Coordinates of C-alpha atoms in Angstrom, one line a residue:
M1 CA -4.9 -22.7 43.1
S2 CA -7.7 -20.7 42.4
R3 CA -5.5 -17.6 41.7
F4 CA -3.6 -19.7 39.4
V5 CA -6.5 -20.7 37.5
E6 CA -7.9 -17.4 37.1
S7 CA -4.5 -15.9 36.3
T8 CA -4.2 -18.6 33.4
A9 CA -7.7 -17.9 32.2
R10 CA -6.8 -13.9 31.8
L11 CA -3.5 -14.7 30.5
V12 CA -4.9 -16.9 27.8
F13 CA -7.4 -14.6 26.8
G14 CA -5.0 -11.7 27.1
C15 CA -2.7 -13.4 24.5
V16 CA -5.9 -13.8 22.1
Q17 CA -6.6 -10.1 22.5
A18 CA -3.1 -9.2 21.7
S19 CA -2.8 -11.5 19.0
S20 CA -6.0 -10.1 17.3
R21 CA -4.4 -6.5 17.7
A22 CA -1.2 -7.5 16.0
S23 CA -2.9 -9.4 13.3
P24 CA -6.3 -8.3 12.1
S25 CA -6.9 -11.2 10.1
A26 CA -6.2 -13.6 12.8
P27 CA -9.2 -16.5 13.2
L28 CA -9.9 -15.2 16.8
R29 CA -10.0 -11.5 16.0
G30 CA -13.8 -11.5 16.2
S31 CA -13.9 -13.4 19.5
R32 CA -12.3 -10.8 21.9
R33 CA -15.6 -8.7 22.6
Y34 CA -17.3 -12.1 23.7
T35 CA -14.3 -13.0 25.4
A36 CA -14.1 -9.8 27.5
R37 CA -17.9 -10.2 28.5
I38 CA -17.2 -13.7 29.6
L39 CA -14.7 -12.1 31.9
G40 CA -16.3 -8.9 32.8
D41 CA -17.5 -8.5 36.4
T42 CA -21.3 -7.8 35.7
F43 CA -21.6 -11.1 34.2
P44 CA -20.8 -13.6 37.3
A45 CA -22.0 -16.6 35.4
R46 CA -19.5 -16.1 32.6
R47 CA -16.8 -15.2 35.2
R48 CA -17.4 -18.6 36.7
L49 CA -17.4 -20.0 33.1
A50 CA -14.0 -18.4 32.8
L51 CA -12.8 -19.9 35.9
Q52 CA -13.7 -23.4 34.7
I53 CA -12.0 -22.8 31.4
G54 CA -8.7 -21.5 33.2
G55 CA -8.9 -24.5 35.4
A56 CA -9.1 -26.8 32.4
L57 CA -6.3 -25.0 30.8
A58 CA -4.1 -24.9 33.9
I59 CA -4.4 -28.6 34.1
S60 CA -3.7 -29.0 30.4
L61 CA -0.7 -27.0 30.6
G62 CA 0.6 -28.8 33.7
T63 CA 0.0 -32.1 31.6
A64 CA 1.8 -30.8 28.5
W65 CA 4.9 -30.1 30.6
A66 CA 4.8 -33.8 31.6
L67 CA 4.7 -35.3 28.1
P68 CA 7.8 -36.0 25.8
R69 CA 8.3 -32.9 23.5
I70 CA 7.4 -33.2 19.9
R71 CA 9.9 -32.1 17.3
N72 CA 8.5 -29.6 14.3
D73 CA 8.7 -32.4 11.8
E74 CA 6.7 -34.8 13.8
L75 CA 3.5 -32.3 13.9
V76 CA 0.5 -33.6 12.0
D77 CA -2.7 -32.0 10.8
D78 CA -5.5 -32.0 13.6
P79 CA -9.0 -31.7 11.8
S80 CA -10.6 -30.8 15.2
P81 CA -10.9 -27.0 15.9
P82 CA -8.5 -25.7 18.3
A83 CA -9.6 -25.8 22.1
L84 CA -9.3 -22.3 22.6
Q85 CA -11.5 -21.3 19.5
A86 CA -14.0 -23.9 20.5
S87 CA -14.3 -22.8 24.1
A88 CA -13.5 -19.2 24.3
G89 CA -15.9 -17.7 21.9
G90 CA -14.7 -19.0 18.4
L91 CA -18.0 -20.9 18.5
I92 CA -20.9 -19.0 20.1
P93 CA -23.9 -21.3 21.2
Y94 CA -27.2 -20.0 19.5
G95 CA -28.6 -20.3 23.0
E96 CA -26.2 -17.7 24.2
V97 CA -27.2 -15.4 21.3
Q98 CA -30.8 -15.6 22.3
K99 CA -30.4 -14.3 25.7
H100 CA -29.2 -10.9 24.1
N101 CA -32.6 -9.8 22.7
T102 CA -33.1 -6.5 24.5
V103 CA -32.8 -2.8 23.4
D104 CA -29.8 -2.6 25.7
D105 CA -28.2 -5.7 24.8
C106 CA -28.9 -6.8 21.0
W107 CA -27.0 -9.6 19.4
V108 CA -27.8 -10.9 15.7
V109 CA -26.7 -13.9 13.5
I110 CA -26.0 -12.9 10.1
A111 CA -24.5 -15.7 7.7
G112 CA -23.1 -17.7 10.6
K113 CA -21.6 -14.7 12.3
V114 CA -22.8 -13.1 15.6
Y115 CA -22.8 -9.2 15.9
D116 CA -23.4 -7.1 18.8
L117 CA -25.7 -4.2 17.0
T118 CA -26.7 -2.5 20.1
E119 CA -25.0 0.7 19.6
F120 CA -25.6 0.6 15.6
A121 CA -29.3 0.0 16.2
Q122 CA -29.6 3.3 18.4
S123 CA -27.2 5.5 16.3
G124 CA -26.1 4.2 13.1
H125 CA -28.7 2.2 11.4
P126 CA -30.3 4.2 8.2
G127 CA -33.5 2.6 8.8
G128 CA -33.7 3.3 12.6
S129 CA -33.6 1.0 15.4
A130 CA -37.2 -0.9 15.2
P131 CA -36.0 -3.3 12.3
I132 CA -33.0 -4.7 14.2
H133 CA -34.8 -4.8 17.6
R134 CA -37.4 -7.1 16.0
V135 CA -34.6 -9.4 15.2
A136 CA -32.7 -9.3 18.5
G137 CA -31.4 -12.6 19.6
R138 CA -32.2 -14.1 16.3
D139 CA -30.6 -15.6 13.4
A140 CA -31.8 -13.0 10.7
T141 CA -29.8 -14.3 7.8
A142 CA -33.1 -15.4 5.9
I143 CA -34.3 -11.7 6.2
F144 CA -31.1 -9.8 5.6
Q145 CA -29.3 -11.8 2.8
P146 CA -32.1 -11.4 0.2
L147 CA -32.5 -7.8 0.6
H148 CA -29.1 -6.3 1.1
P149 CA -26.4 -6.0 -1.6
P150 CA -23.0 -7.4 -1.2
G151 CA -20.7 -5.2 1.1
T152 CA -23.5 -3.9 3.4
I153 CA -21.9 -5.0 6.5
E154 CA -18.3 -4.4 5.4
N155 CA -19.1 -1.1 4.5
G156 CA -21.7 0.0 7.1
L157 CA -20.6 -1.7 10.4
D158 CA -17.7 -1.3 12.5
E159 CA -15.7 -4.5 12.7
S160 CA -15.6 -4.4 16.6
A161 CA -19.4 -5.3 16.4
F162 CA -18.0 -8.9 15.2
L163 CA -18.2 -11.0 18.2
G164 CA -17.3 -14.5 16.7
M165 CA -18.9 -17.4 14.8
V166 CA -22.2 -19.0 16.0
D167 CA -21.9 -22.8 16.6
P168 CA -23.7 -24.1 13.4
Q169 CA -24.7 -27.4 15.6
T170 CA -26.9 -25.2 17.8
L171 CA -28.8 -23.4 15.2
P172 CA -32.5 -24.5 14.3
T173 CA -32.5 -27.0 11.4
V174 CA -33.4 -25.3 8.2
L175 CA -35.3 -27.3 5.7
S176 CA -35.3 -25.2 2.6
Y177 CA -34.9 -21.5 1.5
G178 CA -37.3 -19.2 -0.4
G179 CA -36.9 -15.9 0.9
G180 CA -37.6 -17.0 4.5
A181 CA -36.4 -20.2 6.0
K182 CA -38.5 -22.8 7.3
T183 CA -37.7 -24.7 10.2
Q184 CA -38.7 -28.1 11.7
G185 CA -41.8 -28.0 13.5
E186 CA -43.3 -25.0 11.6
E187 CA -47.0 -25.7 10.8
G188 CA -49.5 -24.4 8.4
K189 CA -47.0 -24.2 5.4
E190 CA -48.3 -24.6 2.1
R191 CA -46.7 -27.7 0.1
E192 CA -43.5 -26.7 -1.5
I193 CA -44.1 -27.7 -5.4
D194 CA -41.4 -29.8 -7.1
L195 CA -39.9 -27.9 -10.1
A196 CA -40.6 -31.2 -12.2
E197 CA -44.2 -30.5 -11.4
I198 CA -44.3 -27.1 -13.1
V199 CA -45.4 -27.6 -16.8
G200 CA -46.6 -24.0 -17.5
L201 CA -45.6 -20.5 -16.4
P202 CA -49.0 -20.3 -14.5
D203 CA -47.8 -22.9 -12.4
F204 CA -45.0 -21.0 -11.0
D205 CA -47.5 -18.6 -9.2
A206 CA -48.5 -21.1 -6.7
A207 CA -45.0 -22.5 -6.4
A208 CA -43.6 -19.2 -5.7
K209 CA -46.4 -18.3 -3.2
A210 CA -45.5 -21.5 -1.1
K211 CA -41.6 -20.5 -1.1
L212 CA -41.7 -16.9 -0.4
T213 CA -42.3 -14.9 2.6
S214 CA -45.6 -13.4 2.9
K215 CA -43.9 -9.7 2.2
A216 CA -41.8 -11.0 -0.6
W217 CA -45.0 -12.2 -2.3
A218 CA -46.9 -9.2 -1.5
Y219 CA -44.5 -6.9 -3.3
M220 CA -43.9 -9.3 -6.3
S221 CA -47.5 -10.2 -6.9
S222 CA -49.4 -7.1 -6.0
G223 CA -51.0 -4.5 -8.5
A224 CA -52.4 -0.9 -7.9
T225 CA -55.4 -0.4 -5.8
D226 CA -58.4 -2.6 -7.3
Q227 CA -55.9 -4.4 -9.4
Y228 CA -58.3 -4.1 -12.3
T229 CA -55.3 -3.5 -14.8
L230 CA -53.5 -6.4 -13.2
D231 CA -56.5 -8.9 -14.2
L232 CA -57.2 -6.9 -17.4
N233 CA -53.7 -7.7 -18.7
R234 CA -53.9 -11.4 -18.6
R235 CA -57.7 -11.5 -19.9
A236 CA -56.7 -9.3 -23.0
F237 CA -54.9 -11.8 -24.6
N238 CA -57.7 -14.6 -24.4
H239 CA -59.8 -12.2 -26.2
I240 CA -57.8 -12.5 -29.5
L241 CA -58.0 -15.6 -31.7
F242 CA -55.8 -17.4 -34.0
R243 CA -56.8 -18.2 -37.8
P244 CA -54.3 -21.0 -38.3
R245 CA -53.4 -22.1 -41.7
I246 CA -52.7 -25.9 -42.4
L247 CA -50.7 -28.3 -44.5
V248 CA -47.6 -26.3 -44.4
N249 CA -44.1 -28.1 -43.7
V250 CA -43.3 -26.8 -40.2
E251 CA -40.5 -29.2 -39.4
E252 CA -38.2 -26.5 -38.9
C253 CA -38.9 -23.7 -36.8
D254 CA -36.8 -20.5 -36.6
T255 CA -37.4 -18.5 -33.5
R256 CA -34.4 -15.9 -33.6
R257 CA -35.4 -12.3 -33.4
T258 CA -33.1 -9.4 -33.7
M259 CA -34.2 -6.7 -31.0
M260 CA -32.3 -3.0 -30.8
G261 CA -29.7 -4.6 -33.2
Q262 CA -28.9 -7.7 -31.2
E263 CA -29.8 -11.0 -32.3
A264 CA -31.5 -13.3 -29.5
G265 CA -32.5 -16.7 -29.8
L266 CA -36.2 -16.1 -28.7
P267 CA -38.5 -13.2 -29.4
F268 CA -39.0 -12.2 -25.9
F269 CA -36.8 -11.0 -22.9
I270 CA -36.6 -10.9 -19.3
C271 CA -38.1 -7.9 -17.9
P272 CA -36.4 -5.8 -15.4
T273 CA -37.8 -6.7 -11.9
G274 CA -36.5 -4.9 -8.8
M275 CA -35.1 -6.6 -5.8
A276 CA -34.8 -10.2 -7.2
G277 CA -32.9 -11.0 -3.9
L278 CA -36.4 -11.4 -2.2
A279 CA -36.8 -14.5 -4.5
H280 CA -33.4 -16.1 -4.1
P281 CA -29.7 -15.3 -2.6
L282 CA -28.3 -15.4 -6.3
A283 CA -30.7 -12.7 -7.2
E284 CA -30.1 -11.2 -10.5
R285 CA -26.8 -13.2 -10.9
A286 CA -28.8 -16.4 -11.5
V287 CA -31.1 -14.6 -13.9
A288 CA -28.0 -13.4 -15.8
R289 CA -26.4 -17.0 -16.1
A290 CA -29.6 -18.4 -17.3
A291 CA -30.5 -15.8 -19.8
G292 CA -27.1 -16.1 -21.2
E293 CA -27.2 -20.0 -21.7
A294 CA -30.4 -19.9 -23.5
N295 CA -29.4 -16.7 -25.5
V296 CA -32.1 -14.7 -24.1
I297 CA -31.8 -10.9 -23.6
Y298 CA -32.0 -9.7 -20.0
M299 CA -33.1 -6.2 -19.2
V300 CA -31.6 -5.2 -15.7
S301 CA -33.6 -3.1 -13.2
T302 CA -32.1 0.2 -11.9
N303 CA -33.6 -1.3 -8.5
A304 CA -31.7 -4.6 -8.8
S305 CA -30.6 -6.2 -5.5
T306 CA -27.2 -6.8 -6.9
P307 CA -24.5 -4.2 -8.2
L308 CA -24.8 -3.7 -12.1
A309 CA -21.1 -4.7 -12.5
E310 CA -21.6 -8.0 -10.8
I311 CA -24.5 -9.0 -12.8
V312 CA -23.0 -8.4 -16.0
S313 CA -19.9 -10.3 -14.9
N314 CA -22.2 -13.3 -14.4
A315 CA -22.9 -13.7 -18.1
S316 CA -22.4 -17.3 -19.1
R317 CA -21.5 -16.4 -22.7
P318 CA -18.8 -14.0 -24.2
D319 CA -21.5 -12.7 -26.4
Q320 CA -24.4 -12.3 -24.1
K321 CA -26.5 -9.0 -24.3
F322 CA -28.1 -7.1 -21.7
F323 CA -30.3 -4.0 -21.6
M324 CA -30.6 -1.6 -19.0
Q325 CA -33.9 -0.2 -17.7
L326 CA -33.3 3.3 -16.0
Y327 CA -35.0 5.4 -13.7
V328 CA -33.7 8.8 -13.6
D329 CA -32.9 9.9 -10.1
R330 CA -33.8 13.4 -8.7
N331 CA -30.0 13.7 -8.1
R332 CA -29.0 13.9 -11.8
P333 CA -25.4 13.5 -11.4
K334 CA -25.9 10.2 -10.0
T335 CA -27.8 9.0 -13.0
E336 CA -25.1 10.6 -15.2
K337 CA -22.7 8.4 -13.2
L338 CA -24.9 5.3 -13.6
L339 CA -25.0 6.0 -17.5
E340 CA -21.4 6.0 -17.3
Q341 CA -21.2 2.7 -15.8
I342 CA -23.7 1.2 -18.4
N343 CA -21.8 2.6 -21.1
G344 CA -18.4 1.1 -20.0
L345 CA -19.9 -2.3 -19.1
G346 CA -21.0 -2.9 -22.8
M347 CA -24.5 -3.0 -22.2
K348 CA -26.7 -2.7 -25.7
A349 CA -29.6 -0.4 -25.0
I350 CA -31.2 1.7 -22.5
F351 CA -34.9 1.9 -21.9
V352 CA -36.0 4.8 -19.6
T353 CA -39.0 4.1 -17.4
V354 CA -41.6 7.1 -18.1
D355 CA -44.5 5.7 -16.1
A356 CA -43.4 6.3 -12.7
A357 CA -43.7 10.0 -11.8
A358 CA -45.4 8.8 -8.6
P359 CA -45.3 5.4 -7.1
G360 CA -48.2 3.4 -7.6
K361 CA -50.5 2.4 -4.6
R362 CA -50.1 -1.3 -4.1
E363 CA -52.1 -2.2 -1.1
A364 CA -51.3 -5.6 -0.6
D365 CA -47.5 -4.6 -0.4
E366 CA -48.2 -1.6 1.9
R367 CA -50.3 -3.9 4.4
S368 CA -47.4 -6.6 4.7
R369 CA -44.7 -5.1 6.9
A370 CA -41.1 -5.6 6.3
E371 CA -38.8 -6.8 9.2
I372 CA -36.0 -5.1 8.0
E373 CA -35.1 -2.2 5.3
V374 CA -34.5 -3.5 1.4
A375 CA -31.7 -1.9 -0.1
S376 CA -31.0 -1.7 -4.0
G377 CA -27.5 -2.7 -5.0
V378 CA -27.6 -0.5 -8.0
S379 CA -30.1 2.6 -7.0
G380 CA -29.7 2.5 -3.2
G381 CA -33.2 3.0 -2.8
K382 CA -34.2 1.6 0.9
I383 CA -37.4 0.6 2.1
A384 CA -39.1 2.5 5.0
Q385 CA -42.5 2.3 7.1
D386 CA -44.6 5.4 7.6
S387 CA -48.4 6.1 8.1
K388 CA -49.0 5.1 4.6
G389 CA -47.7 1.4 5.2
G390 CA -44.6 -0.3 4.6
G391 CA -44.5 -0.9 0.5
I392 CA -41.2 -1.9 -1.1
G393 CA -42.2 -0.7 -4.3
R394 CA -43.2 2.9 -2.9
S395 CA -40.0 3.2 -0.5
V396 CA -37.3 2.0 -2.9
G397 CA -38.8 4.4 -5.7
G398 CA -38.6 7.3 -3.7
F399 CA -35.4 8.6 -5.5
I400 CA -37.3 8.9 -9.0
D401 CA -37.5 12.3 -10.4
P402 CA -41.0 13.4 -10.8
K403 CA -39.7 16.3 -13.3
L404 CA -38.5 14.1 -15.9
N405 CA -40.1 15.4 -19.3
W406 CA -39.7 15.4 -23.1
E407 CA -36.9 17.8 -22.9
D408 CA -34.8 15.6 -20.9
L409 CA -34.1 13.2 -24.0
K410 CA -31.5 15.7 -25.1
W411 CA -29.7 15.2 -21.9
L412 CA -29.9 11.7 -22.1
R413 CA -28.5 11.7 -25.6
R414 CA -25.6 13.8 -24.2
H415 CA -24.6 11.1 -21.9
T416 CA -24.6 8.1 -24.0
D417 CA -24.5 6.9 -27.6
L418 CA -26.7 3.6 -26.9
P419 CA -30.1 3.1 -28.5
I420 CA -32.8 4.5 -26.3
G421 CA -36.2 3.3 -25.7
L422 CA -39.1 4.7 -23.5
K423 CA -40.5 2.2 -21.2
G424 CA -44.3 2.9 -20.0
V425 CA -46.0 4.5 -23.1
Q426 CA -49.6 4.1 -22.7
S427 CA -51.1 6.2 -25.6
V428 CA -51.1 6.3 -29.3
E429 CA -50.3 10.3 -29.0
D430 CA -47.2 9.6 -26.8
C431 CA -46.0 7.1 -29.4
I432 CA -46.2 9.6 -32.3
K433 CA -44.5 12.3 -30.3
A434 CA -41.7 9.7 -29.2
A435 CA -41.2 8.6 -32.7
E436 CA -41.0 12.2 -34.0
L437 CA -38.3 12.8 -31.3
G438 CA -36.5 10.1 -32.8
V439 CA -36.4 7.4 -30.1
N440 CA -35.3 3.9 -31.2
A441 CA -37.9 2.1 -29.3
I442 CA -41.4 2.4 -27.9
Y443 CA -42.0 0.0 -25.0
L444 CA -45.8 -0.3 -24.2
S445 CA -46.6 -1.1 -20.5
N446 CA -48.5 -0.3 -17.6
H447 CA -45.7 -1.3 -15.2
G448 CA -47.5 -4.7 -14.6
G449 CA -50.6 -3.1 -13.5
R450 CA -48.7 -1.6 -10.6
A451 CA -48.7 2.1 -11.2
L452 CA -52.2 3.6 -12.4
D453 CA -55.0 1.1 -11.9
T454 CA -57.5 1.0 -14.8
A455 CA -54.8 2.0 -17.1
P456 CA -55.2 0.3 -20.7
P457 CA -53.6 -3.1 -21.2
S458 CA -50.5 -3.0 -23.5
L459 CA -52.2 -4.9 -26.1
Y460 CA -55.0 -2.4 -26.3
T461 CA -52.6 0.2 -27.1
L462 CA -50.7 -2.1 -29.5
L463 CA -54.2 -2.4 -31.6
E464 CA -54.8 1.3 -31.2
L465 CA -51.6 2.1 -32.5
R466 CA -52.1 -0.2 -35.6
R467 CA -55.5 1.4 -36.2
L468 CA -54.6 5.1 -35.7
A469 CA -50.7 5.7 -36.4
P470 CA -49.4 2.8 -38.4
Q471 CA -46.5 4.9 -39.5
V472 CA -45.0 4.7 -36.2
F473 CA -44.0 0.9 -36.7
D474 CA -41.9 2.1 -39.7
K475 CA -39.9 4.7 -37.6
C476 CA -39.1 2.8 -34.3
E477 CA -39.5 -0.8 -32.8
I478 CA -42.3 -1.6 -30.7
Y479 CA -42.2 -3.4 -27.5
L480 CA -44.7 -4.6 -24.9
D481 CA -45.4 -6.5 -21.6
G482 CA -48.0 -6.8 -19.1
G483 CA -50.1 -10.4 -18.7
V484 CA -47.9 -12.4 -20.9
R485 CA -47.7 -16.2 -19.8
R486 CA -48.0 -18.2 -22.7
G487 CA -46.3 -18.9 -26.0
T488 CA -49.4 -18.0 -27.7
D489 CA -49.4 -14.5 -26.1
V490 CA -45.9 -13.7 -27.4
I491 CA -47.1 -14.8 -31.0
K492 CA -50.1 -12.7 -30.9
A493 CA -48.1 -9.7 -29.9
L494 CA -45.7 -10.4 -32.7
C495 CA -48.6 -10.8 -35.2
L496 CA -49.6 -7.3 -34.3
G497 CA -46.2 -5.9 -35.1
A498 CA -44.3 -5.9 -31.9
K499 CA -40.6 -6.4 -32.3
G500 CA -40.3 -8.4 -29.0
V501 CA -42.2 -9.3 -25.7
G502 CA -41.2 -8.8 -22.1
M503 CA -42.1 -11.2 -19.2
G504 CA -41.0 -10.1 -15.5
R505 CA -43.0 -12.0 -12.9
P506 CA -42.8 -15.6 -14.2
F507 CA -39.1 -15.6 -14.2
L508 CA -38.9 -13.9 -10.7
Y509 CA -41.2 -16.6 -9.6
G510 CA -39.1 -19.2 -11.3
L511 CA -36.1 -17.6 -9.6
T512 CA -37.4 -18.9 -6.3
Y513 CA -35.8 -22.2 -7.6
G514 CA -32.6 -20.5 -8.3
K515 CA -31.0 -20.6 -11.9
E516 CA -32.8 -23.9 -12.6
G517 CA -35.9 -22.4 -12.1
V518 CA -35.4 -19.6 -14.4
T519 CA -34.1 -22.0 -17.1
H520 CA -37.1 -24.2 -16.6
A521 CA -39.4 -21.1 -17.3
I522 CA -37.2 -20.3 -20.6
E523 CA -37.6 -23.8 -21.9
I524 CA -41.4 -24.0 -21.1
M525 CA -41.8 -20.4 -23.3
R526 CA -39.5 -22.0 -26.0
D527 CA -41.5 -25.2 -26.3
E528 CA -44.8 -23.2 -26.2
I529 CA -43.7 -20.7 -29.1
E530 CA -42.4 -23.4 -31.4
T531 CA -45.6 -25.3 -30.8
T532 CA -47.8 -22.3 -31.5
M533 CA -45.7 -21.6 -34.9
R534 CA -46.2 -25.1 -36.0
L535 CA -50.0 -25.2 -35.2
L536 CA -50.4 -21.7 -36.8
G537 CA -48.6 -22.8 -40.0
V538 CA -45.5 -20.7 -39.9
T539 CA -41.7 -21.7 -39.8
K540 CA -40.2 -18.0 -39.2
L541 CA -41.3 -15.3 -37.3
D542 CA -41.3 -12.7 -40.2
Q543 CA -44.3 -14.8 -41.4
L544 CA -46.5 -13.6 -38.7
G545 CA -48.9 -10.8 -39.2
P546 CA -52.4 -9.7 -38.2
H547 CA -54.2 -12.0 -41.0
L548 CA -53.5 -14.8 -38.6
L549 CA -55.5 -13.2 -35.9
N550 CA -59.2 -12.5 -35.1
T551 CA -59.2 -9.2 -33.0
K552 CA -62.9 -8.5 -33.2
A553 CA -63.8 -9.4 -29.6
L554 CA -61.5 -6.2 -28.7
D555 CA -62.9 -3.8 -31.3
T556 CA -65.2 -2.1 -29.1
Q557 CA -62.3 -1.4 -26.5
I558 CA -60.1 0.0 -28.9
M559 CA -60.3 4.0 -29.4
D560 CA -61.4 4.7 -33.2
H561 CA -60.0 8.2 -33.3
I562 CA -57.4 10.1 -31.5
P563 CA -59.1 12.7 -29.0
S564 CA -58.7 16.2 -29.5
Q565 CA -56.9 17.9 -26.6
A566 CA -58.6 20.7 -24.8

C-alpha cells in the first residue's frame, strides 16, 4: 500500500509538472518547484507530507471509482479551490516561507507571490545581495512595490523563481498602508490622522510622517546639511505683508491662469517630485488623475516612480496638460530618446533642471538606510549604499550630467519644439543671460532647500529681479517654488510678477492618502486663494501687483546692485 501511495503522489505531481511544461499559462505553473522540494530526498519532513497527500489522493481515487459517473452536462461550478492546488503548493503557508530565511535558502513574498531568490540575490540582483537577504523569509510587498516600476519582476527575474501563491489566510493582518505596512501588535506608532481632520496644507506634514516609513519620510522632508535654506524658504513669505483694499464687489473670483500657453483653473502647478511610489502604490498615476479633475497642471519628474507613458495615460480629462521636468543624462542619447517620448506624448513644456550638477548632502536621508533599492520608472536611477550613507536623492540622481552648460540649450532646441524653461535659477545674472538666450521661462528654485544650503529663497531672487532687472519679466515667464504652503503665499508671488507657483511636498504628503489626498490638498489651496483674493479686494489675477504688498521687512536681505565679476 505504501508503494501505491508514494507512486500515486509522484504520478499526480508529475502530471502537474507535465501540464506546466505543456501550458506555460496553467494555474499551477508556478507550483512545480515547491512540489519538487516537497518530494526531494533532502527534505524528509516534506517527503512524509507528500506520502500523506499521496495516501489521501489514493483513497480519493478509490472512492471515486465507486461513485456513479457524472455526465458532462451535469457538472456544476465548484467555488472551492482545487484540492491539488490547495494542498500541493498552489497556496503556500506563510509559515513555510519564514523557514527559508538564509543566504543559501531565500524565499520572499511579493504581492502574494512566493519567489525563491537564492540564486538571483547572489548573482543577478543589480543592487547586490544584502537588500534581498534582509527580507529573506518575509513578505516584502510594502518595501518592494512603492519603490519599483511596473515590470521589474517580469523583466528582471527568471520565471522559474516563482514558487506559487502564498496562503493569504496565513499572512499577518495588515491594518493600513502608507509606504510601510502596519500590523496588529505594533506599538509606538503615531496615530494616523483622518483626511477630514486636515484643514490646511501644513497639517499634511504630521499626517504623512505618521503614515510613511522612516526612510520615505527622511527622503521627502529633508533639506541639505543644516537645512537653513529649507527653513528660510517658509519664513520668507511671512515677512511680506498685504495692503488690502476694501469695499470692492468680490462675489465672483476668477482664478484661471495661462502658463506656457496653457490655461489652468488655478495659478499653481504640482511640482516634479521624484519617487512618488514611496508615498502610495498608485504613485504619479493618482497625482495625474487628481490634477486633471481639478484642471491643475502637473509637472512630471524625470525621477518618477512610474513610466512616463503610464502617467500621461492616466489623464482624467482629454485636454489635460502635462509639463516635463528634465534631468539631462550623462548618456546624451538616453536623454534624446526621452525627449522623443516627451514630444510624442503631447506634453506641453519642458523645464530643464540646472541646479543639480552635484547632489545635495541631505543628511537625514543619508542616515536612514533603505531596505531595498529604489528604481525610477523614467530615468532608471537606483539607490545604493556606500560610505556616504544610503540617500535616495544622491543615489537615484547619479545619472545627471555635471557637464551641462549654456551651450547645451542649442542641443536641446534641436530635439524639441516645445517651450523650454530653466528650473533652478538663483541669481539675477543668470536670469538676464537666460532671457537673452531666448528661453521661454525662468523657474526660480533652490531645489526645495535640498541642494546648496544657504542658497537664497526663491522669493528673495524674485524681489531682486524686480529691483535690478525688471526687463526680464517682458522677455519670458517667471515661476518659482520653495516653501509655498498657503493661498496667501501664491498671491504674494503673483503680486511680485510670478506667472505661476509650484508646490511639491504638500501634494506628495497628500498622496499618502491616495488620489483623495491630492484632491483634498488642491481644494484647500483653491479655497485659500479665492479667500485671499476677496479679502485683498481683487476678483481677477491680472489685478494683482506690488501695490498690494509691503516688502520693506526684506529690503535689507535683497541685493541693491549686481556684483561685478572678478
